[in-house]
Amino acid sequence: MSEADRYLADSADFVRSLDPCGFLIEADLAALGTVVQLRPDGDLSTCSASLNPPKSSATDSVTIDLNGHRPSSDDRDTEQVTIGGEQAYLDDSSQGGCGISFALRDEFDGATTGTMDVFLAASGRSFASIEVSRRVGDACTAAKSIAETALGLLDDPPLRAESKYNLPLASKDLCAVLEHLPATWTVDRWRPGSDPYRCHFMVSSSTFEQHLAMLHIDLGYVDSDLRSTDREPVQQGGYTVETRGSNASCFADIVLGNPVLGMPEKDNTAARYARTTPTLSIVTDDCDSAVALAVAAADLLTG
């Protein structure tokens, strides 16, 4: 690996070691209202809190994403600010909302943006983003306070190994599946990306032409009413693989691990969104290869 690719891979390892919910501190959230929901949210790099502010029926939110990106220098909505003695970027362009992003580790100038066919390989600089949405009150004041706390934790950051959320898949490297693909497959191109929970590469074999394979892990809703219904179950390798096909691609999903609980006891509405399960999702150009890849990745992640 080149020095730049090694930086990208190390950045992904570093982000996977961090617990995003550990950066949302109770005292900061309590200053904004009563917390009715707090949990990993959608992506494994994300944690979100829902709050009821005092004397209001509104619901505010605070979200931190450890898989953010460095704002572009030509982004007119973003300004550089100093928070807790560190450089950060502030975006208050949305009504009632405010975003702040900052670096999680030192930047490496050799890691530049590149493309692999239609896939954009981002720079890999590890940035976090904090988004605050408030119906009443200054969202940016709240965002700066939460960002200052988060920046202060970086010298001794909250780790996945110490998290109250049982998410062992969050520390696994999806690109390790490259060493466990079917023997008849050939990986033609691969470049580490900045997203720690995804892996993209070009693959071919004697039975199919070269195509782009995309793997990622996210958190899907347990509630059946919130799940897609256009799925076909396939039994293979001891797993139930749900497939969703189209003319040009096929999605294959496997639910892996136990449900992740948020705070279902706090609020009936929030409870519906409090149970999610880690789901491995594969996209290739046909369902046979998608299912084979999904089974190989599931064996690696659960082994």
Tab-separated table of C-alpha atoms in Angstrom:
chain	number	residue	atom	x	y	z
A	1	MET	CA	0.000	0.000	0.000
A	2	SER	CA	1.111	3.536	-0.675
A	3	GLU	CA	1.565	5.978	2.172
A	4	ALA	CA	-1.694	7.658	1.210
A	5	ASP	CA	-3.628	4.359	1.113
A	6	ARG	CA	-2.142	3.340	4.456
A	7	TYR	CA	-3.379	6.614	5.926
A	8	LEU	CA	-6.874	5.916	4.592
A	9	ALA	CA	-6.901	2.414	6.069
A	10	ASP	CA	-5.532	3.612	9.422
A	11	SER	CA	-8.158	6.388	9.522
A	12	ALA	CA	-10.932	3.837	9.071
A	13	ASP	CA	-9.474	1.645	11.837
A	14	PHE	CA	-9.301	4.655	14.159
A	15	VAL	CA	-12.903	5.710	13.551
A	16	ARG	CA	-14.155	2.140	14.062
A	17	SER	CA	-12.516	2.144	17.495
A	18	LEU	CA	-14.572	5.160	18.661
A	19	ASP	CA	-18.040	5.166	20.251
A	20	PRO	CA	-20.075	8.041	18.760
A	21	CYS	CA	-22.614	7.980	21.596
A	22	GLY	CA	-19.763	8.482	24.057
A	23	PHE	CA	-19.297	12.016	22.677
A	24	LEU	CA	-22.842	13.066	23.626
A	25	ILE	CA	-22.537	13.942	27.305
A	26	GLU	CA	-25.564	13.981	29.603
A	27	ALA	CA	-24.853	17.444	31.034
A	28	ASP	CA	-24.717	19.013	27.552
A	29	LEU	CA	-27.957	17.341	26.495
A	30	ALA	CA	-29.780	18.125	29.760
A	31	ALA	CA	-29.116	21.821	29.194
A	32	LEU	CA	-31.273	21.574	26.050
A	33	GLY	CA	-34.174	19.553	27.433
A	34	THR	CA	-35.353	16.108	28.503
A	35	VAL	CA	-33.705	13.298	26.531
A	36	VAL	CA	-36.423	10.992	25.150
A	37	GLN	CA	-34.207	8.993	22.800
A	38	LEU	CA	-30.476	8.328	22.516
A	39	ARG	CA	-29.041	5.620	20.311
A	40	PRO	CA	-26.828	4.757	17.362
A	41	ASP	CA	-28.793	6.062	14.416
A	42	GLY	CA	-28.810	4.554	10.937
A	43	ASP	CA	-25.069	4.483	10.369
A	44	LEU	CA	-22.652	2.871	12.802
A	45	SER	CA	-20.669	6.105	12.828
A	46	THR	CA	-23.679	8.086	14.069
A	47	CYS	CA	-25.424	8.702	17.398
A	48	SER	CA	-28.563	10.797	17.777
A	49	ALA	CA	-30.480	12.272	20.714
A	50	SER	CA	-34.095	13.465	20.649
A	51	LEU	CA	-35.026	16.040	23.287
A	52	ASN	CA	-38.128	17.777	24.598
A	53	PRO	CA	-37.177	21.350	25.543
A	54	PRO	CA	-38.689	22.917	28.680
A	55	LYS	CA	-42.216	24.345	28.325
A	56	SER	CA	-42.500	23.231	24.714
A	57	SER	CA	-44.165	20.411	22.790
A	58	ALA	CA	-41.454	20.501	20.122
A	59	THR	CA	-38.791	17.856	19.665
A	60	ASP	CA	-35.198	18.967	19.156
A	61	SER	CA	-32.325	16.776	17.999
A	62	VAL	CA	-28.572	16.454	18.374
A	63	THR	CA	-26.595	14.156	16.061
A	64	ILE	CA	-22.903	13.356	15.868
A	65	ASP	CA	-21.387	11.549	12.898
A	66	LEU	CA	-17.793	10.320	13.131
A	67	ASN	CA	-17.687	9.771	9.376
A	68	GLY	CA	-17.909	13.398	8.316
A	69	HIS	CA	-15.865	15.201	5.688
A	70	ARG	CA	-13.715	18.296	5.663
A	71	PRO	CA	-15.789	21.194	4.292
A	72	SER	CA	-14.777	22.439	0.878
A	73	SER	CA	-12.807	25.673	0.789
A	74	ASP	CA	-15.346	27.148	-1.660
A	75	ASP	CA	-18.363	26.374	0.518
A	76	ARG	CA	-19.855	29.811	1.160
A	77	ASP	CA	-22.104	28.546	3.959
A	78	THR	CA	-19.163	27.408	6.100
A	79	GLU	CA	-16.817	29.570	8.142
A	80	GLN	CA	-13.749	28.623	10.136
A	81	VAL	CA	-14.087	29.123	13.883
A	82	THR	CA	-12.043	28.277	16.962
A	83	ILE	CA	-13.688	26.073	19.575
A	84	GLY	CA	-11.825	24.949	22.668
A	85	GLY	CA	-8.593	26.171	21.121
A	86	GLU	CA	-9.079	23.954	18.062
A	87	GLN	CA	-10.027	24.803	14.484
A	88	ALA	CA	-13.554	23.848	13.465
A	89	TYR	CA	-16.026	24.684	10.709
A	90	LEU	CA	-19.484	26.158	11.348
A	91	ASP	CA	-22.512	26.076	9.050
A	92	ASP	CA	-25.627	27.944	10.185
A	93	SER	CA	-27.287	28.153	6.768
A	94	SER	CA	-30.310	26.002	7.675
A	95	GLN	CA	-33.209	27.578	9.557
A	96	GLY	CA	-33.332	26.328	13.139
A	97	GLY	CA	-30.237	24.209	12.645
A	98	CYS	CA	-26.485	24.462	13.015
A	99	GLY	CA	-23.626	22.201	11.995
A	100	ILE	CA	-20.054	22.055	13.251
A	101	SER	CA	-17.318	19.794	11.897
A	102	PHE	CA	-13.798	19.170	13.163
A	103	ALA	CA	-10.862	16.833	12.611
A	104	LEU	CA	-10.627	13.655	14.674
A	105	ARG	CA	-6.934	13.140	13.901
A	106	ASP	CA	-4.077	14.936	12.182
A	107	GLU	CA	-4.575	15.481	8.480
A	108	PHE	CA	-2.387	13.889	5.856
A	109	ASP	CA	-1.876	16.050	2.765
A	110	GLY	CA	-0.977	13.066	0.591
A	111	ALA	CA	-4.500	11.627	0.718
A	112	THR	CA	-6.382	13.249	-2.132
A	113	THR	CA	-9.756	12.714	-3.736
A	114	GLY	CA	-9.804	10.202	-6.588
A	115	THR	CA	-12.295	8.193	-8.615
A	116	MET	CA	-12.741	4.519	-9.440
A	117	ASP	CA	-15.148	4.489	-12.377
A	118	VAL	CA	-18.326	6.086	-10.997
A	119	PHE	CA	-17.262	5.632	-7.394
A	120	LEU	CA	-15.753	8.654	-5.670
A	121	ALA	CA	-13.020	7.752	-3.192
A	122	ALA	CA	-13.041	10.520	-0.605
A	123	SER	CA	-9.915	12.010	0.891
A	124	GLY	CA	-10.028	9.944	4.062
A	125	ARG	CA	-9.323	12.800	6.416
A	126	SER	CA	-11.165	11.794	9.566
A	127	PHE	CA	-13.722	14.464	10.426
A	128	ALA	CA	-16.675	14.468	12.797
A	129	SER	CA	-19.806	16.514	12.285
A	130	ILE	CA	-22.318	17.679	14.879
A	131	GLU	CA	-25.809	18.776	13.840
A	132	VAL	CA	-28.219	20.513	16.227
A	133	SER	CA	-31.836	21.268	15.366
A	134	ARG	CA	-33.895	23.483	17.702
A	135	ARG	CA	-37.388	24.932	17.380
A	136	VAL	CA	-36.686	27.501	20.121
A	137	GLY	CA	-33.259	28.825	21.092
A	138	ASP	CA	-29.935	29.299	19.363
A	139	ALA	CA	-28.858	26.065	17.684
A	140	CYS	CA	-25.281	27.262	17.143
A	141	THR	CA	-24.735	28.068	20.829
A	142	ALA	CA	-25.773	24.518	21.662
A	143	ALA	CA	-23.684	23.038	18.841
A	144	LYS	CA	-20.563	24.912	19.969
A	145	SER	CA	-20.994	23.671	23.548
A	146	ILE	CA	-21.367	20.058	22.420
A	147	ALA	CA	-18.440	20.388	19.997
A	148	GLU	CA	-16.213	21.840	22.732
A	149	THR	CA	-16.960	18.847	24.945
A	150	ALA	CA	-16.280	16.437	22.070
A	151	LEU	CA	-12.974	18.118	21.200
A	152	GLY	CA	-11.939	17.890	24.828
A	153	LEU	CA	-12.436	14.114	24.748
A	154	LEU	CA	-10.142	13.426	21.796
A	155	ASP	CA	-7.019	12.965	23.938
A	156	ASP	CA	-8.787	10.068	25.688
A	157	PRO	CA	-11.758	9.287	23.432
A	158	PRO	CA	-14.730	7.043	24.258
A	159	LEU	CA	-14.168	3.602	22.751
A	160	ARG	CA	-16.437	0.965	21.260
A	161	ALA	CA	-15.029	-1.597	23.664
A	162	GLU	CA	-16.421	0.435	26.582
A	163	SER	CA	-19.756	1.389	24.989
A	164	LYS	CA	-23.097	0.416	26.547
A	165	TYR	CA	-24.305	-0.438	23.042
A	166	ASN	CA	-23.360	-3.983	22.091
A	167	LEU	CA	-22.156	-3.547	18.503
A	168	PRO	CA	-19.229	-5.920	17.863
A	169	LEU	CA	-19.653	-5.522	14.097
A	170	ALA	CA	-18.759	-1.847	14.433
A	171	SER	CA	-15.091	-2.692	14.968
A	172	LYS	CA	-14.811	-5.048	11.963
A	173	ASP	CA	-13.131	-4.095	8.681
A	174	LEU	CA	-15.443	-4.966	5.791
A	175	CYS	CA	-12.578	-4.921	3.294
A	176	ALA	CA	-11.092	-7.943	5.059
A	177	VAL	CA	-13.603	-9.913	2.975
A	178	LEU	CA	-11.212	-9.461	0.027
A	179	GLU	CA	-9.136	-12.302	1.475
A	180	HIS	CA	-12.166	-14.592	1.757
A	181	LEU	CA	-13.895	-14.281	-1.606
A	182	PRO	CA	-14.744	-17.360	-3.680
A	183	ALA	CA	-11.573	-18.786	-5.228
A	184	THR	CA	-12.891	-18.183	-8.750
A	185	TRP	CA	-13.252	-14.423	-8.195
A	186	THR	CA	-10.573	-11.867	-9.059
A	187	VAL	CA	-10.359	-8.423	-7.462
A	188	ASP	CA	-9.243	-6.069	-10.203
A	189	ARG	CA	-9.216	-2.718	-8.420
A	190	TRP	CA	-9.572	-1.623	-4.833
A	191	ARG	CA	-8.750	1.562	-2.987
A	192	PRO	CA	-9.281	2.233	0.710
A	193	GLY	CA	-11.968	4.833	1.259
A	194	SER	CA	-12.678	7.146	4.135
A	195	ASP	CA	-15.914	5.410	5.154
A	196	PRO	CA	-14.998	2.887	7.867
A	197	TYR	CA	-18.188	0.847	7.383
A	198	ARG	CA	-18.080	0.391	3.609
A	199	CYS	CA	-15.877	-1.402	1.100
A	200	HIS	CA	-15.994	-0.875	-2.674
A	201	PHE	CA	-14.001	-2.799	-5.269
A	202	MET	CA	-14.090	-4.090	-8.846
A	203	VAL	CA	-14.430	-7.859	-9.190
A	204	SER	CA	-14.716	-10.387	-12.026
A	205	SER	CA	-14.728	-14.147	-12.604
A	206	SER	CA	-15.044	-16.703	-15.385
A	207	THR	CA	-18.842	-16.527	-15.069
A	208	PHE	CA	-19.385	-12.747	-14.893
A	209	GLU	CA	-17.737	-9.649	-16.286
A	210	GLN	CA	-16.072	-6.990	-14.192
A	211	HIS	CA	-18.465	-5.023	-12.020
A	212	LEU	CA	-18.465	-2.808	-8.963
A	213	ALA	CA	-19.212	-4.472	-5.622
A	214	MET	CA	-20.305	-2.322	-2.680
A	215	LEU	CA	-20.593	-3.555	0.911
A	216	HIS	CA	-21.805	-1.627	3.915
A	217	ILE	CA	-23.226	-2.131	7.390
A	218	ASP	CA	-26.040	-0.007	8.733
A	219	LEU	CA	-28.735	-0.199	11.402
A	220	GLY	CA	-32.154	-1.256	10.130
A	221	TYR	CA	-35.462	-0.962	11.954
A	222	VAL	CA	-36.782	-4.048	13.711
A	223	ASP	CA	-40.367	-2.806	13.410
A	224	SER	CA	-41.794	-4.682	10.405
A	225	ASP	CA	-43.913	-1.669	9.418
A	226	LEU	CA	-40.740	0.338	8.841
A	227	ARG	CA	-38.996	-2.277	6.682
A	228	SER	CA	-39.163	-2.614	2.924
A	229	THR	CA	-41.510	-5.356	1.698
A	230	ASP	CA	-40.042	-5.912	-1.790
A	231	ARG	CA	-37.592	-8.599	-0.633
A	232	GLU	CA	-37.074	-12.220	-1.648
A	233	PRO	CA	-35.525	-14.500	1.032
A	234	VAL	CA	-32.764	-16.878	-0.070
A	235	GLN	CA	-31.300	-19.574	2.205
A	236	GLN	CA	-27.564	-20.038	1.667
A	237	GLY	CA	-24.601	-20.890	3.883
A	238	GLY	CA	-26.800	-21.068	6.972
A	239	TYR	CA	-28.056	-17.493	6.484
A	240	THR	CA	-31.294	-15.911	5.359
A	241	VAL	CA	-30.304	-13.463	2.641
A	242	GLU	CA	-32.966	-10.987	1.532
A	243	THR	CA	-32.558	-9.880	-2.074
A	244	ARG	CA	-34.004	-6.934	-3.996
A	245	GLY	CA	-33.288	-6.953	-7.694
A	246	SER	CA	-33.585	-4.481	-10.558
A	247	ASN	CA	-32.511	-4.469	-14.191
A	248	ALA	CA	-28.989	-3.250	-13.450
A	249	SER	CA	-28.220	-4.333	-9.889
A	250	CYS	CA	-29.104	-6.589	-6.983
A	251	PHE	CA	-29.161	-5.826	-3.260
A	252	ALA	CA	-28.539	-8.603	-0.738
A	253	ASP	CA	-29.098	-7.991	2.992
A	254	ILE	CA	-28.314	-10.152	6.010
A	255	VAL	CA	-29.343	-9.198	9.541
A	256	LEU	CA	-26.359	-9.860	11.813
A	257	GLY	CA	-26.332	-9.622	15.599
A	258	ASN	CA	-28.881	-8.746	18.240
A	259	PRO	CA	-31.178	-5.699	18.223
A	260	VAL	CA	-29.621	-2.489	19.485
A	261	LEU	CA	-31.826	-0.828	22.079
A	262	GLY	CA	-32.143	2.887	22.554
A	263	MET	CA	-34.442	4.324	25.236
A	264	PRO	CA	-37.860	2.733	24.541
A	265	GLU	CA	-39.062	3.389	28.069
A	266	LYS	CA	-38.884	7.171	27.695
A	267	ASP	CA	-41.495	7.911	25.058
A	268	ASN	CA	-43.996	5.795	23.100
A	269	THR	CA	-43.300	7.511	19.782
A	270	ALA	CA	-39.541	7.318	20.218
A	271	ALA	CA	-39.848	3.650	21.227
A	272	ARG	CA	-40.853	2.656	17.710
A	273	TYR	CA	-37.481	3.813	16.462
A	274	ALA	CA	-35.508	2.513	19.436
A	275	ARG	CA	-34.884	-1.052	18.206
A	276	THR	CA	-32.577	-1.481	15.252
A	277	THR	CA	-30.455	-4.386	14.029
A	278	PRO	CA	-27.047	-4.343	12.342
A	279	THR	CA	-27.612	-5.232	8.685
A	280	LEU	CA	-24.966	-6.161	6.133
A	281	SER	CA	-25.929	-4.908	2.669
A	282	ILE	CA	-24.311	-5.879	-0.623
A	283	VAL	CA	-24.840	-4.356	-4.064
A	284	THR	CA	-23.556	-6.008	-7.247
A	285	ASP	CA	-24.942	-6.377	-10.754
A	286	ASP	CA	-26.679	-9.738	-10.234
A	287	CYS	CA	-28.227	-11.603	-7.314
A	288	ASP	CA	-26.085	-14.763	-7.521
A	289	SER	CA	-22.853	-12.844	-6.944
A	290	ALA	CA	-24.527	-10.561	-4.382
A	291	VAL	CA	-25.694	-13.541	-2.309
A	292	ALA	CA	-22.293	-15.275	-2.556
A	293	LEU	CA	-20.516	-12.113	-1.462
A	294	ALA	CA	-22.991	-11.537	1.374
A	295	VAL	CA	-22.424	-15.045	2.743
A	296	ALA	CA	-18.628	-14.703	2.521
A	297	ALA	CA	-18.771	-11.346	4.340
A	298	ALA	CA	-21.164	-12.655	7.006
A	299	ASP	CA	-18.841	-15.590	7.743
A	300	LEU	CA	-15.948	-13.173	8.175
A	301	LEU	CA	-17.856	-10.702	10.366
A	302	THR	CA	-19.357	-13.275	12.703
A	303	GLY	CA	-16.431	-15.701	12.822
